[in-house]
Coordinates of C-alpha atoms and ligand atoms in Angstrom, one line a residue:
M1 CA 42.6 49.2 -26.4
N2 CA 44.1 49.6 -29.8
L3 CA 45.0 46.2 -31.1
Q4 CA 46.1 47.2 -34.5
S5 CA 49.3 45.4 -35.2
P6 CA 52.1 47.2 -37.1
S7 CA 51.8 44.8 -40.0
T8 CA 48.2 45.7 -40.7
A9 CA 49.1 49.4 -40.6
E10 CA 52.0 48.9 -43.1
R11 CA 50.2 46.7 -45.6
P12 CA 48.0 49.4 -47.2
I13 CA 51.1 51.5 -47.8
S14 CA 53.0 48.8 -49.5
L15 CA 49.9 47.8 -51.5
Q16 CA 49.5 51.4 -52.5
S17 CA 53.0 51.8 -53.6
A18 CA 52.8 48.5 -55.6
R19 CA 49.7 49.9 -57.3
T20 CA 51.4 53.2 -58.0
R21 CA 54.3 51.3 -59.5
V22 CA 52.0 49.3 -61.7
I23 CA 50.2 52.5 -62.9
L24 CA 53.6 54.1 -63.6
V25 CA 54.7 51.1 -65.6
V26 CA 51.5 51.1 -67.6
L27 CA 51.7 54.8 -68.2
L28 CA 55.4 54.4 -69.3
I29 CA 54.4 51.6 -71.7
L30 CA 51.5 53.7 -73.1
A31 CA 53.8 56.7 -73.5
G32 CA 56.4 54.6 -75.3
L33 CA 53.7 53.2 -77.5
L34 CA 52.4 56.6 -78.4
A35 CA 55.9 58.0 -79.0
S36 CA 56.9 55.1 -81.2
V37 CA 53.6 55.3 -83.2
W38 CA 54.0 59.0 -83.6
L39 CA 57.7 58.8 -84.6
A40 CA 56.9 56.0 -87.1
G41 CA 54.1 58.1 -88.5
R42 CA 56.4 61.1 -88.8
A43 CA 59.1 59.0 -90.5
A44 CA 56.6 57.6 -92.9
E45 CA 55.2 61.1 -93.7
R46 CA 58.7 62.5 -94.2
R47 CA 59.5 59.7 -96.6
Q48 CA 56.3 60.3 -98.5
W49 CA 57.0 64.0 -98.6
A50 CA 60.5 63.4 -99.8
E51 CA 59.2 61.1 -102.5
R52 CA 56.5 63.5 -103.6
T53 CA 59.0 66.4 -103.5
V54 CA 61.3 64.6 -105.9
E55 CA 58.3 63.9 -108.2
A56 CA 57.0 67.5 -108.1
R57 CA 60.5 68.8 -108.6
G58 CA 60.7 67.0 -112.0
Q59 CA 57.3 68.3 -113.0
L60 CA 58.3 71.9 -112.0
E61 CA 61.5 71.6 -114.1
L62 CA 59.3 70.7 -117.1
Y63 CA 57.1 73.7 -116.7
A64 CA 60.0 76.0 -116.3
Q65 CA 61.6 74.6 -119.4
S66 CA 58.4 75.1 -121.5
L67 CA 58.1 78.7 -120.3
R68 CA 61.7 79.4 -121.0
I69 CA 61.4 77.9 -124.5
L70 CA 58.4 80.0 -125.2
V71 CA 60.1 83.2 -124.3
E72 CA 63.3 82.3 -126.1
R73 CA 61.4 81.7 -129.3
Y74 CA 60.3 85.3 -129.4
R75 CA 63.2 87.0 -127.8
S76 CA 64.9 88.0 -131.0
I77 CA 61.8 89.1 -132.9
P78 CA 61.6 92.7 -131.5
A79 CA 65.3 93.2 -132.0
I80 CA 65.0 92.2 -135.7
I81 CA 62.0 94.5 -136.2
A82 CA 63.9 97.4 -134.5
L83 CA 66.6 97.1 -137.1
D84 CA 64.1 97.3 -139.9
G85 CA 64.7 100.5 -142.0
E86 CA 61.0 100.9 -142.6
V87 CA 60.2 101.0 -138.9
Q88 CA 63.0 103.5 -138.4
A89 CA 61.7 105.6 -141.3
V90 CA 58.1 105.6 -140.0
L91 CA 59.3 106.7 -136.6
R92 CA 61.5 109.4 -138.1
A93 CA 58.8 110.6 -140.5
G94 CA 56.3 111.7 -137.9
P95 CA 52.6 111.4 -138.6
D96 CA 52.4 109.9 -142.0
L97 CA 49.2 108.0 -142.1
L98 CA 49.8 106.0 -145.2
R99 CA 53.2 104.7 -144.1
R100 CA 51.8 103.9 -140.7
Q101 CA 49.0 101.9 -142.3
Q102 CA 51.5 100.0 -144.3
L103 CA 53.4 99.2 -141.2
N104 CA 50.2 98.1 -139.5
H105 CA 49.7 95.6 -142.2
R106 CA 53.3 94.4 -141.9
L107 CA 53.1 94.0 -138.2
Q108 CA 49.8 92.2 -138.5
R109 CA 51.3 89.7 -140.9
L110 CA 54.4 89.3 -138.8
S111 CA 52.4 88.6 -135.7
L112 CA 50.3 86.0 -137.5
E113 CA 53.3 84.2 -138.9
A114 CA 55.3 84.3 -135.7
G115 CA 52.3 83.2 -133.7
A116 CA 52.9 86.1 -131.2
A117 CA 49.9 87.8 -129.7
M118 CA 50.8 91.3 -130.6
V119 CA 53.5 93.5 -132.1
Y120 CA 53.4 97.2 -132.0
V121 CA 55.7 100.3 -132.3
L122 CA 55.8 103.1 -129.8
D123 CA 57.3 106.5 -130.6
S124 CA 59.8 108.2 -128.3
E125 CA 56.9 109.5 -126.2
G126 CA 55.5 106.0 -125.6
T127 CA 52.5 106.4 -127.9
A128 CA 51.6 103.5 -130.2
I129 CA 51.9 104.6 -133.8
A130 CA 51.5 101.2 -135.4
S131 CA 50.2 97.9 -134.1
S132 CA 49.3 94.4 -135.4
N133 CA 45.8 94.8 -133.8
W134 CA 45.2 98.1 -135.6
D135 CA 41.9 96.8 -136.9
E136 CA 40.5 95.5 -133.6
P137 CA 38.4 97.4 -131.1
T138 CA 41.1 97.0 -128.5
S139 CA 43.7 98.5 -130.9
F140 CA 46.7 100.1 -129.2
I141 CA 47.2 102.8 -131.7
G142 CA 47.2 106.3 -130.2
R143 CA 47.5 104.9 -126.7
N144 CA 50.4 106.0 -124.5
Y145 CA 52.5 103.4 -122.7
A146 CA 55.2 105.6 -121.3
F147 CA 54.3 104.4 -117.8
R148 CA 55.2 100.9 -118.7
P149 CA 58.6 99.9 -117.2
Y150 CA 59.4 97.9 -120.4
F151 CA 59.2 101.1 -122.4
R152 CA 61.4 103.1 -119.9
D153 CA 63.8 100.2 -119.7
A154 CA 64.1 99.9 -123.5
M155 CA 64.6 103.7 -123.9
R156 CA 67.2 103.7 -121.2
T157 CA 69.1 100.4 -121.7
G158 CA 68.0 99.2 -125.1
G159 CA 65.8 96.3 -124.1
G160 CA 63.0 95.6 -121.6
R161 CA 60.9 92.8 -120.6
Y162 CA 57.9 92.9 -118.5
F163 CA 55.0 90.9 -117.5
A164 CA 51.7 92.7 -117.2
V165 CA 48.1 92.7 -117.9
G166 CA 47.3 94.7 -121.0
V167 CA 45.6 98.0 -120.0
T168 CA 43.7 98.0 -123.2
T169 CA 42.9 94.3 -123.6
G170 CA 42.9 93.2 -120.0
V171 CA 44.8 90.1 -121.2
P172 CA 48.0 89.3 -119.3
G173 CA 51.1 88.8 -121.3
Y174 CA 54.8 89.0 -121.4
F175 CA 56.2 92.1 -123.0
L176 CA 59.5 92.0 -124.9
A177 CA 60.6 95.5 -125.8
Q178 CA 63.5 96.7 -128.0
V179 CA 64.6 100.2 -128.6
V180 CA 64.7 101.5 -132.3
R181 CA 67.7 103.7 -132.8
D182 CA 68.3 106.4 -135.4
L183 CA 71.5 106.3 -137.4
D184 CA 73.2 108.6 -134.7
G185 CA 72.2 106.1 -132.0
S186 CA 69.5 108.3 -130.5
P187 CA 66.3 106.4 -129.6
L188 CA 63.5 106.8 -132.0
G189 CA 61.0 104.6 -130.3
V190 CA 60.4 101.1 -129.0
V191 CA 59.2 97.9 -130.7
V192 CA 57.1 95.8 -128.3
L193 CA 56.1 92.1 -128.7
K194 CA 53.4 90.9 -126.3
L195 CA 53.2 87.2 -125.7
E196 CA 49.9 86.0 -124.4
M197 CA 50.2 82.8 -122.5
E198 CA 46.6 81.9 -122.4
E199 CA 47.3 78.8 -124.4
L200 CA 50.2 77.7 -122.1
Q201 CA 47.9 78.2 -119.1
R202 CA 45.3 76.1 -120.8
D203 CA 47.8 73.3 -121.3
W204 CA 48.8 73.5 -117.6
A205 CA 45.2 73.3 -116.5
G206 CA 45.0 69.6 -117.3
Q207 CA 48.1 68.8 -115.3
P208 CA 48.1 67.6 -111.7
G209 CA 48.7 70.2 -109.0
I210 CA 48.4 74.0 -109.2
L211 CA 51.0 75.9 -111.1
L212 CA 51.5 79.5 -110.4
V213 CA 53.9 82.0 -111.9
T214 CA 54.5 84.8 -109.5
D215 CA 56.3 88.0 -110.1
R216 CA 58.9 89.6 -107.9
Y217 CA 56.2 90.9 -105.6
G218 CA 54.7 87.5 -105.1
I219 CA 51.7 88.3 -107.3
V220 CA 50.3 85.4 -109.3
Q221 CA 50.7 86.2 -112.9
L222 CA 49.8 82.9 -114.4
A223 CA 48.0 80.0 -112.9
S224 CA 46.8 76.7 -114.1
R225 CA 43.6 77.5 -112.3
P226 CA 42.2 80.8 -113.4
A227 CA 40.8 81.7 -109.9
W228 CA 44.3 81.9 -108.5
R229 CA 45.4 84.6 -110.9
F230 CA 46.4 88.0 -109.6
R231 CA 46.3 87.0 -106.0
Y232 CA 49.4 87.6 -104.0
L233 CA 51.3 85.3 -101.7
Q234 CA 53.4 87.9 -99.9
P235 CA 51.9 90.9 -98.1
L236 CA 52.1 94.0 -100.3
G237 CA 53.1 97.3 -98.5
P238 CA 50.8 100.2 -99.2
Q239 CA 53.5 102.0 -101.1
L240 CA 54.1 99.0 -103.4
R241 CA 50.4 98.7 -103.9
A242 CA 50.2 102.3 -105.0
E243 CA 53.1 101.8 -107.3
L244 CA 51.6 98.8 -108.9
L245 CA 48.4 100.6 -109.5
S246 CA 50.1 103.6 -110.9
A247 CA 51.9 101.4 -113.4
R248 CA 48.4 100.1 -114.1
K249 CA 49.9 96.7 -114.1
Y250 CA 46.8 95.1 -112.8
A251 CA 44.4 97.3 -114.5
E252 CA 40.9 96.1 -113.8
Q253 CA 41.9 93.2 -111.6
T254 CA 41.6 93.7 -107.9
L255 CA 44.6 92.3 -106.1
Q256 CA 43.5 89.8 -103.4
P257 CA 45.7 88.2 -100.7
L258 CA 46.2 84.5 -100.3
D259 CA 46.4 83.6 -96.6
V260 CA 49.6 81.6 -96.5
Q261 CA 50.8 79.8 -93.4
V262 CA 54.1 77.8 -93.4
L263 CA 53.4 74.5 -91.6
E264 CA 56.7 73.0 -92.1
T265 CA 59.9 73.5 -94.0
L266 CA 60.8 70.3 -95.8
E267 CA 63.9 69.4 -97.7
G268 CA 63.4 70.9 -101.2
G269 CA 59.9 72.3 -100.4
D270 CA 57.5 73.6 -97.9
L271 CA 54.3 72.4 -96.4
L272 CA 51.9 75.4 -96.6
R273 CA 48.3 76.0 -95.4
I274 CA 46.7 78.3 -97.9
A275 CA 43.3 79.8 -97.7
G276 CA 42.9 80.1 -101.5
P277 CA 39.9 80.4 -103.8
D278 CA 39.1 76.7 -103.3
G279 CA 39.0 77.0 -99.6
R280 CA 41.6 76.2 -96.9
H281 CA 43.9 73.4 -97.8
D282 CA 47.4 72.1 -97.1
Y283 CA 49.8 72.0 -99.9
L284 CA 53.2 70.7 -100.7
S285 CA 54.9 73.7 -102.3
L286 CA 57.9 73.8 -104.5
R287 CA 59.5 76.9 -106.0
Q288 CA 61.8 77.5 -108.9
P289 CA 63.1 80.9 -109.8
L290 CA 62.9 81.9 -113.4
V291 CA 66.2 83.7 -113.5
E292 CA 65.2 86.8 -115.4
D293 CA 62.7 89.2 -114.2
G294 CA 62.4 87.9 -110.7
W295 CA 59.7 85.6 -111.7
T296 CA 59.1 82.4 -109.7
L297 CA 57.4 79.2 -110.8
Q298 CA 55.5 77.6 -107.9
L299 CA 53.9 74.2 -107.9
L300 CA 51.3 73.3 -105.3
H301 CA 50.3 69.7 -104.6
E302 CA 47.5 69.1 -102.3
A303 CA 48.9 67.4 -99.2
R304 CA 46.7 64.4 -98.8
A305 CA 46.1 62.9 -95.4
P306 CA 48.8 60.3 -94.7
D307 CA 47.9 57.2 -96.6
G308 CA 48.0 53.5 -95.9
T309 CA 51.8 53.4 -95.9
S310 CA 52.1 55.6 -92.9
R311 CA 49.3 53.7 -91.2
S312 CA 51.1 50.5 -91.7
Y313 CA 54.3 52.1 -90.5
R314 CA 52.5 53.1 -87.3
L315 CA 51.0 49.7 -86.9
A316 CA 54.4 48.1 -87.4
A317 CA 55.9 50.4 -84.8
A318 CA 53.1 49.7 -82.4
G319 CA 53.5 46.0 -83.0
A320 CA 57.3 46.2 -82.6
W321 CA 56.9 48.2 -79.4
L322 CA 54.4 45.8 -77.9
A323 CA 56.5 42.8 -78.8
L324 CA 59.5 44.5 -77.1
V325 CA 57.4 45.2 -74.0
F326 CA 56.1 41.7 -73.9
L327 CA 59.5 40.3 -74.4
L328 CA 60.8 42.4 -71.5
L329 CA 57.8 41.3 -69.3
F330 CA 58.4 37.7 -70.2
L331 CA 62.1 37.9 -69.4
A332 CA 61.4 39.7 -66.1
Q333 CA 58.8 37.0 -65.2
R334 CA 61.2 34.2 -66.1
E335 CA 63.9 35.8 -64.0
K336 CA 61.5 36.1 -61.1
N337 CA 60.3 32.5 -61.5
R338 CA 63.9 31.3 -61.6
R339 CA 64.8 33.2 -58.4
L340 CA 61.6 31.9 -56.8
L341 CA 62.4 28.3 -57.8
Q342 CA 66.0 28.6 -56.6
R343 CA 64.8 30.0 -53.3
S344 CA 62.2 27.2 -52.9
R345 CA 64.8 24.6 -53.9
V346 CA 67.2 25.8 -51.3
E347 CA 64.4 25.9 -48.7
L348 CA 63.4 22.3 -49.8
E349 CA 67.0 21.1 -49.5
R350 CA 67.2 22.6 -46.0
L351 CA 64.0 20.9 -45.0
V352 CA 65.1 17.6 -46.3
D353 CA 68.4 17.8 -44.5
E354 CA 66.6 18.8 -41.3
R355 CA 64.0 16.0 -41.6
T356 CA 66.7 13.4 -42.5
A357 CA 68.7 14.4 -39.4
E358 CA 65.6 14.2 -37.2
L359 CA 64.7 10.8 -38.7
R360 CA 68.2 9.5 -38.2
Q361 CA 68.1 10.6 -34.6
A362 CA 64.7 9.1 -34.0
Q363 CA 65.9 5.8 -35.6
D364 CA 69.0 5.8 -33.5
E365 CA 66.9 6.3 -30.4
L366 CA 64.5 3.5 -31.5
V367 CA 67.4 1.1 -32.1
Q368 CA 68.7 1.9 -28.7
A369 CA 65.3 1.4 -27.1
A370 CA 64.8 -1.9 -28.9
K371 CA 68.3 -3.0 -27.8
M372 CA 67.5 -2.2 -24.3
A373 CA 64.3 -4.1 -24.5
A374 CA 66.1 -7.1 -25.9
L375 CA 68.7 -6.8 -23.2
G376 CA 66.0 -6.8 -20.6
Q377 CA 64.5 -9.9 -22.0
M378 CA 67.9 -11.5 -22.1
S379 CA 69.0 -10.5 -18.7
A380 CA 67.0 -13.2 -16.9
A381 CA 68.4 -15.9 -19.0
L382 CA 71.9 -14.3 -18.7
A383 CA 71.7 -14.2 -14.9
H384 CA 70.8 -17.9 -15.0
E385 CA 73.6 -18.6 -17.6
I386 CA 76.2 -16.8 -15.5
N387 CA 75.0 -18.4 -12.3
Q388 CA 75.4 -21.9 -13.7
P389 CA 79.2 -21.6 -14.5
L390 CA 79.7 -19.8 -11.2
T391 CA 78.2 -22.7 -9.3
A392 CA 80.1 -25.1 -11.5
M393 CA 83.3 -23.2 -10.8
R394 CA 82.7 -23.2 -7.1
M395 CA 82.3 -26.9 -7.3
Q396 CA 85.4 -27.3 -9.4
L397 CA 87.4 -25.1 -7.0
G398 CA 86.2 -27.4 -4.1
S399 CA 87.4 -30.5 -5.9
L400 CA 90.5 -28.7 -6.9
G401 CA 91.5 -28.3 -3.3
L402 CA 90.9 -32.0 -2.6
L403 CA 92.9 -33.0 -5.7
L404 CA 95.8 -30.8 -4.7
A405 CA 95.8 -32.4 -1.2
K406 CA 95.8 -35.8 -2.9
G407 CA 98.6 -34.7 -5.1
D408 CA 96.8 -35.9 -8.2
G409 CA 98.5 -33.7 -10.7
A410 CA 96.8 -35.0 -13.8
A411 CA 93.3 -34.5 -12.3
V412 CA 94.3 -31.0 -11.2
Q413 CA 95.2 -30.2 -14.8
T414 CA 91.9 -31.4 -16.1
C415 CA 90.1 -29.4 -13.4
L416 CA 92.0 -26.2 -14.2
A417 CA 91.3 -26.7 -17.9
R418 CA 87.6 -27.0 -17.1
L419 CA 87.8 -23.8 -15.0
D420 CA 89.5 -22.0 -17.8
G421 CA 86.9 -23.1 -20.2
L422 CA 84.1 -21.8 -17.9
L423 CA 85.9 -18.4 -17.5
T424 CA 86.5 -18.0 -21.2
R425 CA 82.8 -18.6 -21.9
M426 CA 81.7 -16.1 -19.3
A427 CA 84.2 -13.5 -20.7
A428 CA 82.9 -14.1 -24.2
L429 CA 79.3 -13.7 -23.1
T430 CA 79.9 -10.4 -21.3
G431 CA 82.1 -9.1 -24.1
H432 CA 79.3 -9.6 -26.6
L433 CA 76.8 -8.1 -24.3
K434 CA 78.9 -5.0 -24.1
T435 CA 79.3 -4.8 -27.8
F436 CA 75.5 -5.3 -28.3
A437 CA 74.6 -2.6 -25.8
R438 CA 77.0 -0.1 -27.4
N439 CA 75.2 2.5 -29.3
S440 CA 76.5 2.2 -32.8
P441 CA 76.5 5.5 -34.6
G442 CA 75.1 3.7 -37.6
G443 CA 76.1 4.1 -41.2
L444 CA 79.4 2.3 -40.6
R445 CA 80.4 0.3 -43.6
E446 CA 82.9 -2.4 -43.1
R447 CA 83.5 -5.6 -45.1
L448 CA 82.0 -8.4 -42.9
Q449 CA 81.0 -12.0 -43.1
P450 CA 77.4 -12.8 -42.3
D451 CA 78.5 -16.2 -40.8
S452 CA 80.5 -14.6 -38.1
V453 CA 77.7 -12.2 -37.3
V454 CA 75.4 -15.2 -36.9
D455 CA 78.1 -16.9 -34.7
H456 CA 78.0 -13.9 -32.3
A457 CA 74.3 -13.7 -32.2
L458 CA 73.9 -17.4 -31.5
L459 CA 76.5 -17.1 -28.7
L460 CA 74.5 -14.4 -27.1
L461 CA 71.3 -16.5 -27.2
E462 CA 73.0 -19.8 -26.6
P463 CA 71.8 -20.2 -23.0
R464 CA 68.2 -19.7 -24.1
I465 CA 68.6 -22.0 -27.0
R466 CA 69.9 -24.6 -24.7
Q467 CA 67.3 -24.0 -22.1
D468 CA 64.5 -24.3 -24.6
D469 CA 66.1 -27.4 -26.1
V470 CA 66.0 -26.0 -29.6
L471 CA 67.7 -27.7 -32.5
V472 CA 69.8 -25.3 -34.6
L473 CA 70.3 -26.2 -38.3
R474 CA 72.8 -24.0 -40.1
R475 CA 74.0 -23.7 -43.6
R476 CA 77.1 -21.6 -43.8
A477 CA 78.8 -19.9 -46.7
A478 CA 82.4 -19.1 -46.0
D479 CA 82.8 -17.0 -49.1
A480 CA 79.9 -14.7 -48.2
W481 CA 80.9 -11.1 -47.8
V482 CA 78.7 -8.1 -47.4
E483 CA 79.2 -4.5 -46.5
G484 CA 77.7 -2.9 -43.4
D485 CA 77.7 -2.4 -39.7
A486 CA 78.3 -5.7 -37.9
I487 CA 76.8 -4.6 -34.6
R488 CA 73.6 -3.5 -36.2
L489 CA 73.3 -6.6 -38.3
E490 CA 73.9 -8.7 -35.2
Q491 CA 71.1 -6.7 -33.5
V492 CA 68.8 -7.7 -36.4
L493 CA 69.7 -11.3 -36.0
V494 CA 69.3 -11.3 -32.3
N495 CA 65.8 -9.9 -32.8
L496 CA 64.9 -12.5 -35.4
L497 CA 66.3 -15.3 -33.3
H498 CA 64.5 -14.0 -30.2
N499 CA 61.2 -13.9 -32.0
A500 CA 61.8 -17.4 -33.4
L501 CA 62.5 -18.8 -30.0
D502 CA 59.5 -17.0 -28.6
A503 CA 57.3 -18.5 -31.3
M504 CA 58.5 -22.0 -30.6
L505 CA 57.9 -21.8 -26.9
G506 CA 55.8 -24.8 -25.8
K507 CA 55.9 -26.4 -29.4
D508 CA 56.7 -30.1 -29.7
V509 CA 59.1 -29.6 -32.5
R510 CA 61.6 -26.8 -32.0
E511 CA 63.8 -26.3 -35.0
L512 CA 65.7 -23.2 -35.8
R513 CA 67.0 -23.0 -39.4
I514 CA 69.7 -20.5 -40.3
D515 CA 70.5 -20.5 -43.9
L516 CA 73.0 -18.5 -45.9
Q517 CA 73.0 -18.7 -49.7
R518 CA 73.7 -16.8 -52.8
A519 CA 70.9 -15.5 -55.1
G520 CA 72.3 -13.5 -58.1
D521 CA 74.1 -10.4 -56.8
D522 CA 72.7 -10.8 -53.3
W523 CA 73.3 -13.0 -50.2
L524 CA 70.1 -14.3 -48.6
L525 CA 70.3 -14.9 -44.9
E526 CA 67.1 -16.7 -43.7
V527 CA 66.0 -17.4 -40.2
G528 CA 63.2 -20.0 -40.1
D529 CA 61.5 -21.7 -37.2
S530 CA 58.8 -24.2 -36.4
G531 CA 56.7 -21.9 -34.3
G532 CA 53.6 -22.2 -36.5
G533 CA 54.1 -18.9 -38.5
I534 CA 52.4 -15.6 -38.4
A535 CA 48.6 -15.2 -38.8
A536 CA 47.8 -14.2 -42.4
E537 CA 46.2 -10.9 -41.3
D538 CA 49.2 -10.0 -39.2
L539 CA 51.7 -10.7 -42.0
P540 CA 51.5 -7.2 -43.6
R541 CA 51.8 -5.5 -40.2
V542 CA 54.7 -7.2 -38.5
F543 CA 57.2 -4.5 -39.5
E544 CA 55.0 -1.7 -38.2
P545 CA 56.4 -0.1 -35.1
F546 CA 54.6 -1.1 -31.9
F547 CA 52.9 -4.1 -33.5
T548 CA 53.1 -7.0 -31.1
T549 CA 51.0 -10.0 -30.2
K550 CA 52.9 -10.6 -27.1
P551 CA 51.5 -9.9 -23.6
V552 CA 52.0 -6.5 -22.1
G553 CA 55.5 -6.2 -20.6
E554 CA 57.0 -8.9 -22.9
G555 CA 56.9 -7.2 -26.3
L556 CA 57.4 -3.6 -27.4
G557 CA 56.6 -4.3 -31.0
L558 CA 59.8 -2.5 -32.0
G559 CA 62.2 -5.3 -32.8
L560 CA 61.1 -5.9 -36.4
A561 CA 60.4 -2.3 -37.2
V562 CA 63.9 -1.4 -36.2
S563 CA 65.4 -4.4 -37.9
Y564 CA 63.6 -3.5 -41.1
G565 CA 65.1 0.0 -41.0
I566 CA 68.6 -1.3 -40.3
V567 CA 68.5 -3.7 -43.2
R568 CA 67.3 -1.0 -45.5
E569 CA 70.1 1.2 -44.4
L570 CA 72.6 -1.5 -45.2
G571 CA 71.2 -1.4 -48.8
G572 CA 69.3 -4.7 -48.3
L573 CA 65.7 -5.9 -47.7
L574 CA 64.0 -7.7 -44.9
E575 CA 61.0 -9.9 -46.0
V576 CA 58.8 -12.4 -44.2
H577 CA 56.7 -15.4 -45.3
N578 CA 55.3 -18.4 -43.7
D579 CA 56.8 -21.8 -44.3
R580 CA 55.3 -25.2 -43.8
D581 CA 55.8 -25.1 -40.0
G582 CA 56.7 -21.6 -39.2
A583 CA 57.8 -18.1 -40.1
V584 CA 60.8 -17.4 -42.3
F585 CA 62.5 -14.0 -42.2
R586 CA 64.8 -13.3 -45.1
I587 CA 67.6 -10.7 -45.0
R588 CA 68.7 -9.8 -48.5
L589 CA 72.0 -8.1 -48.7
P590 CA 74.0 -7.0 -51.8
A591 CA 77.1 -9.2 -52.2
A592 CA 80.5 -7.5 -51.6
A593 CA 83.9 -8.7 -53.0
A594 CA 86.0 -10.7 -50.6
P595 CA 88.9 -8.6 -49.2
V596 CA 92.3 -9.5 -50.7
T597 CA 94.0 -11.7 -48.0
L598 CA 97.7 -12.6 -47.6
R599 CA 96.6 -16.3 -47.9
A600 CA 95.8 -15.7 -51.5
G601 CA 99.4 -14.7 -52.1
A602 CA 100.8 -17.5 -50.0
Q603 CA 99.1 -20.1 -52.2
E604 CA 101.3 -19.4 -55.2
Ligands
ADP701 P1 57.8 -7.9 -30.2 O1 58.7 -9.0 -30.4 O2 58.2 -6.9 -29.2 O3 56.4 -8.2 -30.2 P2 58.6 -7.5 -32.9 O4 58.5 -6.4 -33.8 O5 59.9 -8.2 -32.8 O6 58.1 -7.1 -31.5 O7 57.5 -8.6 -33.4 C1 56.3 -8.2 -33.8 C2 55.3 -9.3 -33.8 O8 55.6 -10.2 -34.9 C3 55.4 -10.2 -32.7 O9 54.6 -9.8 -31.6 C4 54.8 -11.5 -33.3 O10 53.4 -11.5 -33.2 C5 55.2 -11.5 -34.7 N1 56.4 -12.3 -34.9 C6 57.6 -11.9 -35.1 N2 58.4 -13.0 -35.4 C7 57.7 -14.1 -35.4 C8 57.9 -15.5 -35.6 N3 59.1 -16.0 -35.9 N4 56.8 -16.3 -35.6 C9 55.6 -15.9 -35.3 N5 55.3 -14.5 -35.1 C10 56.3 -13.7 -35.1

């Protein structure tokens, strides 16, 4: 037989789903953590790049400026030389060795004074006829430079500029060319000034970063690090390569590519990965076009791994994220606790209400049971008590007949009065019995006088008191008022009186003391007897339910327990102690104000 209950079959599923949920939440938190760390790192990096870009931009401006100043300084020199009559004359004169030699000397002096690298004159065919380096092994004289664009440009437009590596010297430089015109305006030749920028490069070498000057083809013409020179940043088509070689621009140098990969385009710059002569590195790259000639100045700064700032950004983001998560968890837990607390409070209240109702019912039942027990005890005495007046009445009725026959009116009156008295007594007795037996709902709060409650209780027990020949000593207090349920208080008193009478049975002295007096805010109603008191070991137990020292059938042990409960319910206290000759039960009740009576008004 399959005994598996549905609950055991369901539990693994709910457990599993709870675990899945926990895993999901943990994954979400981790994902959030990673995302926030990554984003913070990115933000920090971007900030750093932006800062460094601004720095590098300033540096680049300075380089561009120094380059521009250098070129500007020499720009006018070829133009001035081109206007020189001697130069024009030499060009016009054709091969005149002496004049050419004189020009050589002049050019040499000029170049020395101007600080330019080289100054030379080409004829209309592009052949150098005079040069400042005439006396050096790399002298230009006799060489033809017609293939150089600066020559062609100058012949065609009047001026030309060109960056190139000297075919003769192998030294790169900037060539400034100016046409020399005859008087009729026809071109006689070209004056060329070559600027060698080796010195500038050397100055740059000490600066941070790598500075490159690239031409319009992306070929590095100048570099602060020599190894980077003549490498190209953009792919060169085969046609362009051939062209460059035909112009012999890069004479002996072999053009080598730089493997450039754009990692990221930043604001004002790029993040490049370049496999350069120093190996593969990431660089922050900034470019600045040098307006003329399609040259570009490019500054590369090695992109260092994110430094401490971005690490602390990441840590801060992780911290903030974790704090947020913990805060949310804390709030969720608190909400859960609050709901749990509320639920358990509601449950507790419900339980308390339930138990209170149960207790009240049990108490009511006990009160009733005790009452019935008291009634049972009283019934024998009551039967006797009612029997007595009945016998007396029968006798009175008998004598009444005789008296009527005698016509003794006065005696008949006395007899009738006696009969009336007997009937009134019986009526009062039965009336009280009825009240006593009634099941009071309890909790009634009326203004009442303890004295009158005592009166009623004594009336109920009067036959017994008389029968046992008990002396009753009372101290009344007419101004005593308390609040409560008269029937229940009477029940308490009947219990106490009953016990007192029981205790005094067979004693020589039988004195019942009922004492009512004020003590602070309370009224103390004491019932004392001369029954010898309660044994010391029994004293703490007399209020326990079912505690009795009486023979079976006579005592239930409920009277005092019920009485205790009733007095507590009235807001009072029931205490016991032993007196000189017996037990004293004290009912302590809070005093209440006397009701306003009409009599008070009538006194005025
Ligand atoms: P019961 O009267 O049915 O025994 P009670 O609760 O009224 O139940 O009383 C409990 C016990 O307390 C009595 O059996 C008796 O031993 C003791 N007791 C109560 N009142 C007195 C008293 N006035 N003097 C001596 N003993 C008393």
